[in-house]
XYZ file of C-alpha atoms in Angstrom:
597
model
C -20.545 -18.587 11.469
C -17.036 -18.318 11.152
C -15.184 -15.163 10.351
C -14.498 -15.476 6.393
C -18.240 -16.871 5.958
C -19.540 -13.702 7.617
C -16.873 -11.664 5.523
C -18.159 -13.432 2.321
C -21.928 -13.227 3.268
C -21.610 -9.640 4.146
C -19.552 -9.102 0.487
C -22.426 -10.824 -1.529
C -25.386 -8.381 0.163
C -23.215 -5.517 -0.313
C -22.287 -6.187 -4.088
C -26.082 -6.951 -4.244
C -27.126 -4.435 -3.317
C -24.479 -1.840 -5.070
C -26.099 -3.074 -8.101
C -29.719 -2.590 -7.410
C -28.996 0.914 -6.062
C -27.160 1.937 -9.445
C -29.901 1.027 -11.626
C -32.149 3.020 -9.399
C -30.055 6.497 -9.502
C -31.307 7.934 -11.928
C -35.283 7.596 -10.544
C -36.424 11.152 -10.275
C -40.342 11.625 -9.977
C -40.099 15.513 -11.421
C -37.749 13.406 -14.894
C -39.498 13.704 -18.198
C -37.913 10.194 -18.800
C -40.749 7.571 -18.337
C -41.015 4.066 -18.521
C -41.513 3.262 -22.160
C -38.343 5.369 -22.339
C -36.474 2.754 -20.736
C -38.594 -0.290 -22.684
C -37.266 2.275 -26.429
C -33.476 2.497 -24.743
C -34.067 -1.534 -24.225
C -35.023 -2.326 -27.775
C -32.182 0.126 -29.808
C -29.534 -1.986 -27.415
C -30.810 -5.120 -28.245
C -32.895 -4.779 -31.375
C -32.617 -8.724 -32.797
C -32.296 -10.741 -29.867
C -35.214 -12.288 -28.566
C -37.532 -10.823 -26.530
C -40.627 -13.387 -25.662
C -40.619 -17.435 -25.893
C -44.564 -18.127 -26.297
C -46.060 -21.073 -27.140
C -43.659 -21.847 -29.236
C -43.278 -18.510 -30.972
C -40.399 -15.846 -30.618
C -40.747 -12.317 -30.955
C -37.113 -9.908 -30.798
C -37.252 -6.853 -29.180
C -37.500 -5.151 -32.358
C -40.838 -7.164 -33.391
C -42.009 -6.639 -30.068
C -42.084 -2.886 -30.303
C -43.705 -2.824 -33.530
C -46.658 -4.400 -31.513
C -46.130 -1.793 -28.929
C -46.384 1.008 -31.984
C -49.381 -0.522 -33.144
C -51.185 -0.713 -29.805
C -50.404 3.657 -30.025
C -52.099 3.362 -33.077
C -54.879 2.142 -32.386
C -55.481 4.259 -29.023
C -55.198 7.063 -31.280
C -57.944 5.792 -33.861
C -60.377 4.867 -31.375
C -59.799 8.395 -29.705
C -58.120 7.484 -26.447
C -56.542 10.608 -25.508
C -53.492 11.238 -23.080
C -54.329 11.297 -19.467
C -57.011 8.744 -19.969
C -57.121 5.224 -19.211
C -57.844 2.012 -20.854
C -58.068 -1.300 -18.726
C -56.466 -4.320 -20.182
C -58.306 -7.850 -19.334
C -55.593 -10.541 -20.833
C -53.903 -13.372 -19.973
C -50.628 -13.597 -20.510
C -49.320 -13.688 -24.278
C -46.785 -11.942 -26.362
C -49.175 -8.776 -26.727
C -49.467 -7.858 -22.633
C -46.279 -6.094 -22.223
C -47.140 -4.335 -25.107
C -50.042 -3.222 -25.130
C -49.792 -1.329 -21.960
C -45.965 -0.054 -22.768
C -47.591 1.064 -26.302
C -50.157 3.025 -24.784
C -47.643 4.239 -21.943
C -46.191 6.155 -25.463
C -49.404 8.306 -26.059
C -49.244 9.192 -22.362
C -52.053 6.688 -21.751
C -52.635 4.401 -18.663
C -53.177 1.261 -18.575
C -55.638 -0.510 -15.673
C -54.111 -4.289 -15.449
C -57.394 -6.147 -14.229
C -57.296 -9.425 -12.590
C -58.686 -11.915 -14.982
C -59.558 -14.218 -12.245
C -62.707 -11.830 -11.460
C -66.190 -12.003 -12.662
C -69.078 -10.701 -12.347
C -69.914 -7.703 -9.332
C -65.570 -8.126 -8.805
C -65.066 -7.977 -12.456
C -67.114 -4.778 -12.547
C -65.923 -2.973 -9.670
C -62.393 -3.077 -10.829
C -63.569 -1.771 -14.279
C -65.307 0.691 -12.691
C -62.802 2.527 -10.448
C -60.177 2.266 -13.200
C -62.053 5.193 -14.818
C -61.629 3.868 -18.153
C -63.933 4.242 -20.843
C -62.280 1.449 -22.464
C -61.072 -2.162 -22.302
C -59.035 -4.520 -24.234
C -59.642 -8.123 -23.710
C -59.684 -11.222 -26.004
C -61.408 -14.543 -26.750
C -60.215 -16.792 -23.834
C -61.080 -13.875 -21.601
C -64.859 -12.664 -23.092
C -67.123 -14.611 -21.734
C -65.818 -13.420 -17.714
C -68.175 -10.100 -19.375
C -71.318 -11.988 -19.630
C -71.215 -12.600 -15.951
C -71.357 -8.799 -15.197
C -74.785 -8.094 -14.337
C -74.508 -4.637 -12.500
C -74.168 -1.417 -14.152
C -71.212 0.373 -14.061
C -69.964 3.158 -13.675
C -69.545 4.561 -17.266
C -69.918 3.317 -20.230
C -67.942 0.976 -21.300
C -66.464 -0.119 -25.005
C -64.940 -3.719 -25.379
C -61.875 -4.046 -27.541
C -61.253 -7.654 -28.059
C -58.066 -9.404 -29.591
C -58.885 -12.791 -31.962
C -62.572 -11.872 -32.050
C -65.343 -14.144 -32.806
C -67.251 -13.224 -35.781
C -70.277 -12.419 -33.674
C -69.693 -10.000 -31.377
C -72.260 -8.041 -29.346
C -73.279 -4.795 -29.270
C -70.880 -2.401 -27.567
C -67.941 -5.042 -28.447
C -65.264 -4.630 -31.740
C -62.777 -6.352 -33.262
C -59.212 -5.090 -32.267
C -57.000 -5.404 -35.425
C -52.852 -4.750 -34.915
C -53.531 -3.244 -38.480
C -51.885 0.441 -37.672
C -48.253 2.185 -38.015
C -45.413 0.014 -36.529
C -43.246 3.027 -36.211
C -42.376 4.425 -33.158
C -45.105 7.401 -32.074
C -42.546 10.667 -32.110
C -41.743 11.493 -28.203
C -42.802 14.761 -28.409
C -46.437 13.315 -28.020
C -46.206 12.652 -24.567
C -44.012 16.091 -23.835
C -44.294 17.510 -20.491
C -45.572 14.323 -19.062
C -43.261 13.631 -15.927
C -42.133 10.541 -14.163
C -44.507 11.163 -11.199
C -47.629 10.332 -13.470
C -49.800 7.257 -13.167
C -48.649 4.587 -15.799
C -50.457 1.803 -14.650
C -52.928 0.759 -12.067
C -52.431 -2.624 -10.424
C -54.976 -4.158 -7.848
C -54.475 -5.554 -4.350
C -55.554 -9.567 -4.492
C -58.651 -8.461 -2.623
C -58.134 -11.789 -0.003
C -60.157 -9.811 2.620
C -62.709 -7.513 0.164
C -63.333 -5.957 -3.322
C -59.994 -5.495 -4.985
C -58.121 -1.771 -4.888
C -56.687 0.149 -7.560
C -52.673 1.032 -6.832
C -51.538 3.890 -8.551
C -48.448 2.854 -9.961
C -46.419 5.676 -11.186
C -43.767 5.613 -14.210
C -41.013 6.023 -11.751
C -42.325 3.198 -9.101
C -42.587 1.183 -12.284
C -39.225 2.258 -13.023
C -37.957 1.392 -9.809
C -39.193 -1.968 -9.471
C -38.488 -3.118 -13.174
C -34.955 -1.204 -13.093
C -33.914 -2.269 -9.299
C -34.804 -6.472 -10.384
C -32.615 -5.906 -13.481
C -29.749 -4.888 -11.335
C -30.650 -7.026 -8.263
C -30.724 -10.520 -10.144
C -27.880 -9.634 -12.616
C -29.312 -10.764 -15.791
C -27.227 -11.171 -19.274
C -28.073 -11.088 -22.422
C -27.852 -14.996 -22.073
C -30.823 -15.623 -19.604
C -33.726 -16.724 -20.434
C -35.978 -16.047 -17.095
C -39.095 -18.472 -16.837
C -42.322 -16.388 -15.745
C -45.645 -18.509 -14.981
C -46.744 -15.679 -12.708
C -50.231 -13.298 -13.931
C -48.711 -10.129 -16.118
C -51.307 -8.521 -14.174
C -49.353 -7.899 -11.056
C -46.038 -6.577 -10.103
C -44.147 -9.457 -9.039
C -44.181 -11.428 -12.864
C -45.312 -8.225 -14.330
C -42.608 -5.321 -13.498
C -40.127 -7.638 -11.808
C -40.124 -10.119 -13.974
C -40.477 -8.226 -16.977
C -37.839 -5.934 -15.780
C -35.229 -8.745 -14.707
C -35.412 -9.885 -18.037
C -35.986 -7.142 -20.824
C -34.138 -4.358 -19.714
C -30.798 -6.162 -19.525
C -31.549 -8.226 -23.202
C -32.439 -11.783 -22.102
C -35.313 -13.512 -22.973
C -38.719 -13.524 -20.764
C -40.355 -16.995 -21.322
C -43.610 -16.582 -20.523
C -46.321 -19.103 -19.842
C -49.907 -18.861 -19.557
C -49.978 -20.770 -16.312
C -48.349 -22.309 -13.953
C -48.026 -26.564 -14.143
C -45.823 -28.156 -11.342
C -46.283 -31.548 -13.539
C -44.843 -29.280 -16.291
C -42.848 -27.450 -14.899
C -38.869 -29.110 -15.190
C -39.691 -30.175 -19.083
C -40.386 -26.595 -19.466
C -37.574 -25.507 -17.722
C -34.910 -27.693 -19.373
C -36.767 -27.471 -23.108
C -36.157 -23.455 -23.019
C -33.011 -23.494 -21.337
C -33.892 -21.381 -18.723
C -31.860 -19.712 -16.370
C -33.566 -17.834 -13.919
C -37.205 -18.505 -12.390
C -39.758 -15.878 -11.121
C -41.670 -17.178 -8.111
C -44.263 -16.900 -5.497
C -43.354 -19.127 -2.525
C -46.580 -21.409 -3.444
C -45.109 -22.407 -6.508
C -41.936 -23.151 -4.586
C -44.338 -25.552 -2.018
C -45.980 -27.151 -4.884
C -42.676 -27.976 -6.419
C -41.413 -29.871 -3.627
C -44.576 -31.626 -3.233
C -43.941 -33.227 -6.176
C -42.853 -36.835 -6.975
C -39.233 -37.100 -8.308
C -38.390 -35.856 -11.509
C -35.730 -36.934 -13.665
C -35.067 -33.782 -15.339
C -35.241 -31.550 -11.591
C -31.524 -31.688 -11.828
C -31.036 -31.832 -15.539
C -31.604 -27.765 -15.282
C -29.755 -24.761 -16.161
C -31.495 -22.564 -12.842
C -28.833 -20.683 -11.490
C -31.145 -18.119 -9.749
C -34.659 -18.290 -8.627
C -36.108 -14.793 -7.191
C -39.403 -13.853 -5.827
C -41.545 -13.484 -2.372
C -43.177 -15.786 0.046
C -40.502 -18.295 0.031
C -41.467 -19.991 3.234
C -38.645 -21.171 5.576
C -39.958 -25.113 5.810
C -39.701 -25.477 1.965
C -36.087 -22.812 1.373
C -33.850 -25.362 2.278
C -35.253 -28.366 0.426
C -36.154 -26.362 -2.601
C -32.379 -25.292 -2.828
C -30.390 -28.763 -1.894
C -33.406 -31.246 -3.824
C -33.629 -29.213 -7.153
C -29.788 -27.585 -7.019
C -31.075 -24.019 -7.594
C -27.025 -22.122 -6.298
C -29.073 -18.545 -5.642
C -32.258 -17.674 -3.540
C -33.089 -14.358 -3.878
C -36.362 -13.337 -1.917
C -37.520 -10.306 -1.359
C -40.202 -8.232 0.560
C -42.201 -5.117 -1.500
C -46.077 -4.446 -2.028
C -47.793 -3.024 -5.254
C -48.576 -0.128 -3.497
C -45.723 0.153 -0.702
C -42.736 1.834 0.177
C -41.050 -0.584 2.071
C -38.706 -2.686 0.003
C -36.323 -5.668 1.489
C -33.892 -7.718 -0.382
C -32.024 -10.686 0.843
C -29.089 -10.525 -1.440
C -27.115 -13.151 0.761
C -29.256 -15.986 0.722
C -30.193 -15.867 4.447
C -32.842 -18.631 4.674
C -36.254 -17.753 6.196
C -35.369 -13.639 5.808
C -37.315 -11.497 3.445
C -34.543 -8.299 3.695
C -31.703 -7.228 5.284
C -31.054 -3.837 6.851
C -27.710 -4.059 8.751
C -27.307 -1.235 11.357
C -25.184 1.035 9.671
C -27.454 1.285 6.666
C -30.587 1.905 9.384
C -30.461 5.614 8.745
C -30.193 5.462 4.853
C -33.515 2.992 4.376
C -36.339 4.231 6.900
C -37.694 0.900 7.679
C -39.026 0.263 11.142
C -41.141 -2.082 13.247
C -43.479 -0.242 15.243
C -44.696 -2.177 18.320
C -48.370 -3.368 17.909
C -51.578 -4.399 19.729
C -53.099 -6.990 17.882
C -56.351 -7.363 19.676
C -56.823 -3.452 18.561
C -54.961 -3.531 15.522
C -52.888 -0.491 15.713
C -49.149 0.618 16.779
C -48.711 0.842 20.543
C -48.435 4.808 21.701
C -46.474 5.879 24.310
C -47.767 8.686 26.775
C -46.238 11.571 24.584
C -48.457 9.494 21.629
C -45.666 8.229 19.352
C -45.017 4.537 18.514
C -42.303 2.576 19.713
C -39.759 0.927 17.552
C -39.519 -2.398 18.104
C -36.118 -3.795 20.510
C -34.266 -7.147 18.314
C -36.559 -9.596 18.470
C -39.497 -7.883 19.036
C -42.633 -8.337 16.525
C -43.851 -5.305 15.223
C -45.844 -3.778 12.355
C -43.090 -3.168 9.096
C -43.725 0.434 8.264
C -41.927 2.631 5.882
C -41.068 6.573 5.844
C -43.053 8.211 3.470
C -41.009 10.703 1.496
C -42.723 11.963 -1.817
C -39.667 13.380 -3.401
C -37.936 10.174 -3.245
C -39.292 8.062 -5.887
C -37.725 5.101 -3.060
C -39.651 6.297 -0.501
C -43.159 7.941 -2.456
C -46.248 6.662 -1.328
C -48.734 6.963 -4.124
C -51.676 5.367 -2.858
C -55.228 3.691 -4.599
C -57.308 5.425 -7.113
C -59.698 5.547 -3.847
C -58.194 8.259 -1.778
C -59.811 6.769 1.318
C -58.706 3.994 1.126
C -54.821 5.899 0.510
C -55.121 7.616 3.747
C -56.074 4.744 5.668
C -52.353 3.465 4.709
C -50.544 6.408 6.236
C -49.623 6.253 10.319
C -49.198 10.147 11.569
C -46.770 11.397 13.837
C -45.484 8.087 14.630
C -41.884 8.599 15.704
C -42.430 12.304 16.074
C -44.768 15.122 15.127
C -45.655 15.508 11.670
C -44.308 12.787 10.143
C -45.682 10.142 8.007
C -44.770 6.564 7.520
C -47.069 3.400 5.266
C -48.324 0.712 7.110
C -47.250 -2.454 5.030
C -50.003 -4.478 7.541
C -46.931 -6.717 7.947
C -46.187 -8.320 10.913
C -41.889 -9.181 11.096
C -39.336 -9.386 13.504
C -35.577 -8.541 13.206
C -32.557 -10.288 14.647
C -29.133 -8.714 15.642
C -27.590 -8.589 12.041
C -30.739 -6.943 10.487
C -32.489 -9.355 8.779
C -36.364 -9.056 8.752
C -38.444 -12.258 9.276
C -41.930 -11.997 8.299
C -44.315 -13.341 11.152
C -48.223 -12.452 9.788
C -50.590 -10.429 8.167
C -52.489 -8.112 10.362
C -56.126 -9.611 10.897
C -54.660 -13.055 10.570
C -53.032 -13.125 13.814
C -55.560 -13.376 16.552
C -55.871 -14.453 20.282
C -56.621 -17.172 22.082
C -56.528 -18.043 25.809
C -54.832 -14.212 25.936
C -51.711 -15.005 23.648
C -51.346 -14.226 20.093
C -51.028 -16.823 17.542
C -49.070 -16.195 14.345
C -51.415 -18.248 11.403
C -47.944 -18.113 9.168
C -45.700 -19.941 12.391
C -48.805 -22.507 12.768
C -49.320 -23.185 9.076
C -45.541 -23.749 9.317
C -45.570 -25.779 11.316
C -48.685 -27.877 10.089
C -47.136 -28.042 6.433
C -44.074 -30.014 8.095
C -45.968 -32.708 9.075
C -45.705 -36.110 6.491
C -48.544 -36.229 4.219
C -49.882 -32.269 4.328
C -49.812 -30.726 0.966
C -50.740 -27.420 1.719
C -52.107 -25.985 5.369
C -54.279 -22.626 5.618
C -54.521 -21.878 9.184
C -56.920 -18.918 10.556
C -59.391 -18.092 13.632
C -63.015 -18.600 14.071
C -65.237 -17.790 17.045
C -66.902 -19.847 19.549
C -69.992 -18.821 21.288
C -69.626 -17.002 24.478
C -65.807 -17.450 24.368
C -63.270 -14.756 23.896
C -60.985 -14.786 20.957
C -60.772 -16.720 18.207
C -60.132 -20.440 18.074
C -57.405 -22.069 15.800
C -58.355 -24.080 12.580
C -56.585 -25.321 9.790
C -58.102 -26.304 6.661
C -55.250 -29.052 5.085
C -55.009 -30.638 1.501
C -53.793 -34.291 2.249
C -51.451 -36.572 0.287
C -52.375 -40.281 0.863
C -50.363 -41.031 3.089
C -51.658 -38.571 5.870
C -52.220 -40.031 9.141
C -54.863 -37.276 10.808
C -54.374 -39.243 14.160
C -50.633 -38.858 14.068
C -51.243 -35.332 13.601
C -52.501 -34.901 16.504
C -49.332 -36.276 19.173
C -47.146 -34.305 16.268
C -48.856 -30.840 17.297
C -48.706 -31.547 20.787
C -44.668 -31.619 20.212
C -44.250 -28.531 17.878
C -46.959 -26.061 19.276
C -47.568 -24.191 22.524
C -51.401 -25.336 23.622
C -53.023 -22.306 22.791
C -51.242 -22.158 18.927
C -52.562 -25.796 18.322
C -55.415 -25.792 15.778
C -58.116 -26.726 17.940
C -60.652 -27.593 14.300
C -59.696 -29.776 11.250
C -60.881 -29.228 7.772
C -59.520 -31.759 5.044
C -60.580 -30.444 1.607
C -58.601 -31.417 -1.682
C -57.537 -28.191 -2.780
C -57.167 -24.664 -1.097
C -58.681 -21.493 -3.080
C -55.911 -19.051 -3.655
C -56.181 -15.812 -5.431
C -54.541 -14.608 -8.531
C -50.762 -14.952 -6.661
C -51.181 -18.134 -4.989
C -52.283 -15.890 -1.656
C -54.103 -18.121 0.229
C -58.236 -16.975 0.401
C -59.712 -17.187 4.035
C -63.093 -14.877 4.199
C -65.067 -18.342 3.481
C -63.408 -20.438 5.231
C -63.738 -18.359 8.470
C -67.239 -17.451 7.522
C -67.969 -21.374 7.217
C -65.944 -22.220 10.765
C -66.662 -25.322 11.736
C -70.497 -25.593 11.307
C -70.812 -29.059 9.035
C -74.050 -27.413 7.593
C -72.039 -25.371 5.941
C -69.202 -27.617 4.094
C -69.859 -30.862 2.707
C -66.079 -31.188 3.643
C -64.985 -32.995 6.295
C -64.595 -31.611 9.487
C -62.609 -32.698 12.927
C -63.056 -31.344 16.668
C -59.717 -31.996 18.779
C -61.607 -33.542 21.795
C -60.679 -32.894 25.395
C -61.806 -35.877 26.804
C -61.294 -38.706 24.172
C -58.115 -37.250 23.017
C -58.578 -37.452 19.378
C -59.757 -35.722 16.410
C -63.417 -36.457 16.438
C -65.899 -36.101 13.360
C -68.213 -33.148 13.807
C -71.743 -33.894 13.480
C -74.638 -31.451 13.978
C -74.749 -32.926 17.211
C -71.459 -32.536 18.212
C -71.567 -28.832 16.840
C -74.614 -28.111 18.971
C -72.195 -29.373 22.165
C -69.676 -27.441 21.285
C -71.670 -23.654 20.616
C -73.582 -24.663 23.912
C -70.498 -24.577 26.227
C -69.816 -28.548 27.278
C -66.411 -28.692 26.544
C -63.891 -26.305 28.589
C -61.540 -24.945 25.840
C-alpha cells in the first residue's frame, strides 16, 4: 500500500473510532442513568420524526414512547414489581423495543426469548429467566402448546391480539393504560450495573444460556453503534435481524434511534425481497449477519441491486469469499464489521474497511484495549501454560484463543456472565498472564497480522484433527463455498472407527449447476490433504439458528451413516478416485477398516 493510502486508512479507523469512544464516555456501571434514560433523552430530541417503518405503518418517537408508557402500565396493574422479570416471546413489530424499554422504566427486566424454540428449549429458557411472567402474541402462541414439561414456576401468559378463546392461565394484554411517562423517581437508586435484559446464547452446541445484560453493556453497545456507524437524522437503517438478540436488537436499535433516524424493521429476512425493500423505504444503512450477506450474492441479478441508497452496511460474520463481491456487485461504499458476543468483553471494530478482518488493534493502542490471543491446544481445548503456568500470547501470525481482560469497574471491560453462575465461571481463564488476574474466553479462534488486525479462524470445538494437524472448519467451508455451484457449505468432523481424530465432512446446498465430480480435482488444488473433506452430504437447505449460525450437533451426530439421512451421501474413494455413493455396504467397509485414510 502506498504511503497516502496507509495515511488515509489509518485516518478513517482513527476518526472511527474517536467517535465510538465518545459516545461511550460517559458509561459508568455505579451511574443512576440507565438505558431508558437514554431511549427518554432520544425521544425529547426528536419527538415527531419517525421512529419505526412496519408493515406499512409509522410510529414517531413520540408515539413510540406512549407504547413504552403503556407497557409500565400495565406491569404495574398486573403487579410486576421492580427487580423482577418478565420474558418477552415476540417477533419483531413496532411494540418489541417497547415493551422491554417500558418495563426497563419500572426497574423491570425483560428476558428476550428466542422465538425459534419450542417445546423442552422453549421451557428451559422460560424457566431460568426467573420470570413469573410472559408476554407473547398470536403468531407466537401456539410455540406454548408444544411445552410439555413443567417448569420451573408458575407461569402467566400475557398475549398481544388475543384470540377470543384463550386458555386457562392465558389473558388478553390490552395497551389500554397511562401514556405518560412513569415519574423517574420510580426506579430511584437503581444503578447502571443492574440487569436490564437477559439475552440467550444461540444454543448451536446445547440448551440456550441466559446473558445478563446490564443497563450499561446495553448502553455500551446501543451508544458505541450510534457513534461507530455515524447515523443522521436522515437514515433510515434496514433491520431483518430477530429483536431478540444483540446484533439487530441493541446495535441496530441503537445505530438508528439514538441519533433520530428511522429503524425499518421487518419481520424476516427475504433475499428475493430484499432490494424492493431496500429501494421502496429508502434505506440507507443495512444491519447484517454475514449469511444474509452470502445469500445476497447468491442471488440472480437484480435490477434494482444498484438502484439503492446503501451507503453503509454493518454487522458480523462477513466472510472474506463473499466481502469483496458483496461491496463491488451491489455498490455498498462502507463495510463495517465487527467482532463482540452477547455476553463478552472483547469488542473489535474494523472502522477502515480491511477486508476479511473483524477488528483492529494497532500496537500503540495494545495497552489501552486488553485484547490478547492466548496460544491454544486444540486437541485439549485449553490455553497452552508455560512451566511458571501462565499462557502465552500469541507471536503475529500465530492462532490463538481471543480473550479479553476482565475489569468490573469498566463497564468496557465488565464481564457479567449467565443467569447460571456455573456456567459464568466456566468463561473466566485465571492467572493467565500473571497471578490473579482474570481474562473471558470469547471460544474464538483468530490470528493477527503486523498492523493489528484480527482475523477470525474458528470456533473452539469446531476445529479438530486429523492425520495430527488441525483443520480450521471456517478456512475449509471457505474454501468449499468458492467453488461454482455451492450455495452454502457447513463443514465439521465426525469419527471413524478405530481411527484417531475426526474426519472432514461438508454438508453443501447445491445450485444446478454443481458439478460434485469437479469438486473433487478443485479441492485437491485449494486444500492441504488432511483439510480436504473426506464425506459429502448434499441436502437443499442448511438448519441455522435464530442468527443464521450454522447448526452442526445433528449433522455430526448423523456422520455419514446413510441409515440415518435420507440425504445423499458421498465417500471420497482412495482407489477409484471419485466421490462414491455410500451404501450400507460401503459404510460397513469403511467402519471395518478397508480403506487406509
Amino acid at each position: 500500500m502506498d504511503p497516502i493510502a496507509r495515511i488515509a486508512r489509518e485516518a478513517r479507523f482513527l476518526d472511527g473510532l474517536a467517535r465510538t469512544l465518545w459516545r461511550v464516555r460517559k458509561i459508568d456501571p455505579e451511574s443512576n442513568v440507565l438505558i431508558c434514560d437514554d431511549f427518554e433523552d432520544a425521544v425529547d430530541r426528536f419527538a415527531d420524526h419517525t421512529a419505526i417503518t412496519f408493515e406499512g405503518e409509522t410510529t414517531t418517537y413520540r408515539q413510540l414512547e406512549a407504547i413504552a408508557n403503556r407497557f409500565a402500565a400495565w406491569a404495574e396493574s398486573a403487579g410486576v414489581k421492580r427487580g423482577d422479570t418478565v420474558a418477552l416471546h415476540l417477533p419483531n413489530r413496532t411494540e418489541y423495543v417497547a415493551a422491554w424499554m417500558g418495563l426497563a422504566k419500572r426497574g423491570v427486566a425483560s428476558a428476550l426469548i428466542n422465538t425459534n424454540l419450542q417445546g423442552a428449549a422453549l421451557a428451559h429458557s422460560l424457566s431460568i429467566s426467573g420470570a413469573d411472567h410472559a408476554i407473547t402474541d398470536a403468531t407466537c402462541l401456539p410455540a406454548f402448546d408444544t411445552m410439555r414439561v413443567q417448569l420451573a414456576r408458575p407461569l402467566t401468559l400475557w398475549v398481544l391480539d388475543a384470540p377470543a378463546d384463550l386458555s386457562e392461565g392465558r389473558r388478553a394484554l390490552t395497551l389500554k393504560g397511562a401514556a405518560t411517562r412513569p415519574d423517574r423517581s420510580i426506579r430511584a437508586g437503581l444503578k447502571s450495573k443492574d440487569v436490564a435484559l437477559y439475552i440467550y446464547t444461540s444454543g448451536t452446541t446445547g440448551m440456550p444460556k441466559a446473558a445478563k445484560i446490564t443497563h450499561s453493556r446495553a448502553q455500551l453497545y446501543m451508544r458505541a453503534f450510534a457513534g461507530a456507524t455515524k447515523t443522521n437524522t436522515e437514515d433510515r437503517l434496514y433491520c431483518a435481524l430477530p429483536l431478540y438478540h444483540s446484533t439487530g436488537g441493541l446495535c441496530g436499535v441503537g445505530a438508528a434511534l439514538l441519533n433520530g433516524g428511522t429503524l425499518v424493521l421487518r419481520r424476516k429476512f427475504s433475499a428475493t425481497h430484499f432490494w424492493s425493500d431496500i429501494v421502496d423505504q429508502e434505506c440507507t444503512i443495512f444491519v447484517y449477519i454475514g449469511e444474509l450477506c452470502r445469500y445476497l450474492v447468491n442471488q440472480p441479478p437484480n435490477p434494482l441491486e444498484r438502484a439503492h441508497k446503501l451507503k453503509t452496511a454493518f454487522g458480523n460474520g462477513l466472510r472474506p469469499e463473499v466481502w469483496a463481491e458483496f461491496q463491488e456487485r451491489f455498490g455498498v461504499q462502507r463495510i463495517l464489521e465487527f467482532y463482540g458476543s452477547t455476553e463478552g468483553n472483547v469488542s473489535l471494530f474494523n472502522f477502515d474497511g480491511q477486508p476479511g478482518a473483524v477488528g483492529r488493534v494497532p500496537h500503540y493502542l495494545k495497552k489501552k484495549f486488553p485484547v490478547a490471543l492466548a496460544k491454544f491446544d486444540v486437541e485439549a481445548e485449553q490455553p497452552v501454560r508455560n512451566a511458571e503456568g501462565l499462557c502465552i500470547e500469541c507471536a503475529v501470525g500465530e492462532i490463538g484463543e481471543a480473550i479479553g481482560r476482565i475489569k468490573n469497574d469498566d463497564a468496557r471491560s465488565s464481564y457479567t456472565g449467565y443467569a447460571d453462575k456455573a456456567a459464568s465461571e466456566r468463561k473466566i481463564l485465571h492467572d493467565a498472564f500473571e497471578k490473579g488476574d482474570a481474562w473471558f474466553r470469547t471460544g474464538d479462534l483468530m490470528r493477527q497480522d503486523k498492523a493489528g488486525y484480527f482475523y477470525f479462524v474458528d470456533r473452539i470445538g469446531d476445529t479438530f484433527r486429523w492425520k495430527g494437524e488441525n483443520v480450521s472448519t471456517t478456512e475449509v467451508q471457505e474454501s468449499v463455498a468458492r467453488y461454482p455451484g455451492v450455495l452454502e457449505a457447513n463443514v465439521y468432523g465426525v469419527g471413524l472407527t478405530g481411527i484417531d481424530g475426526r474426519a472432514g465432512m461438508v454438508a453443501i446446498t447445491p445450485a444446478p449447476d454443481f458439478d460434485l465430480a469437479g469438486l473433487r480435482q478443485y479441492l485437491a488444488n485449494e486444500l492441504p490433504s488432511y483439510a480436504r473433506p473426506i464425506f459429502i452430504r448434499i441436502e437443499p437447505a442448511i438448519e441455522t439458528t435464530g442468527t443464521f449460525k450454522y447448526r452442526k450437533m445433528d449433522l455430526v451426530r448423523e456422520g455419514f451413516d446413510p441409515a440415518q439421512t435420507a440425504h445423499a451421501l458421498y465417500f471420497d474413494h482412495p482407489t477409484l478416485k471419485t466421490y462414491a455413493p455410500i451404501t450400507p455396504a460401503l459404510y460397513a467397509e469403511i467402519q471395518g477398516g478397508a480403506f487406509k485414510l
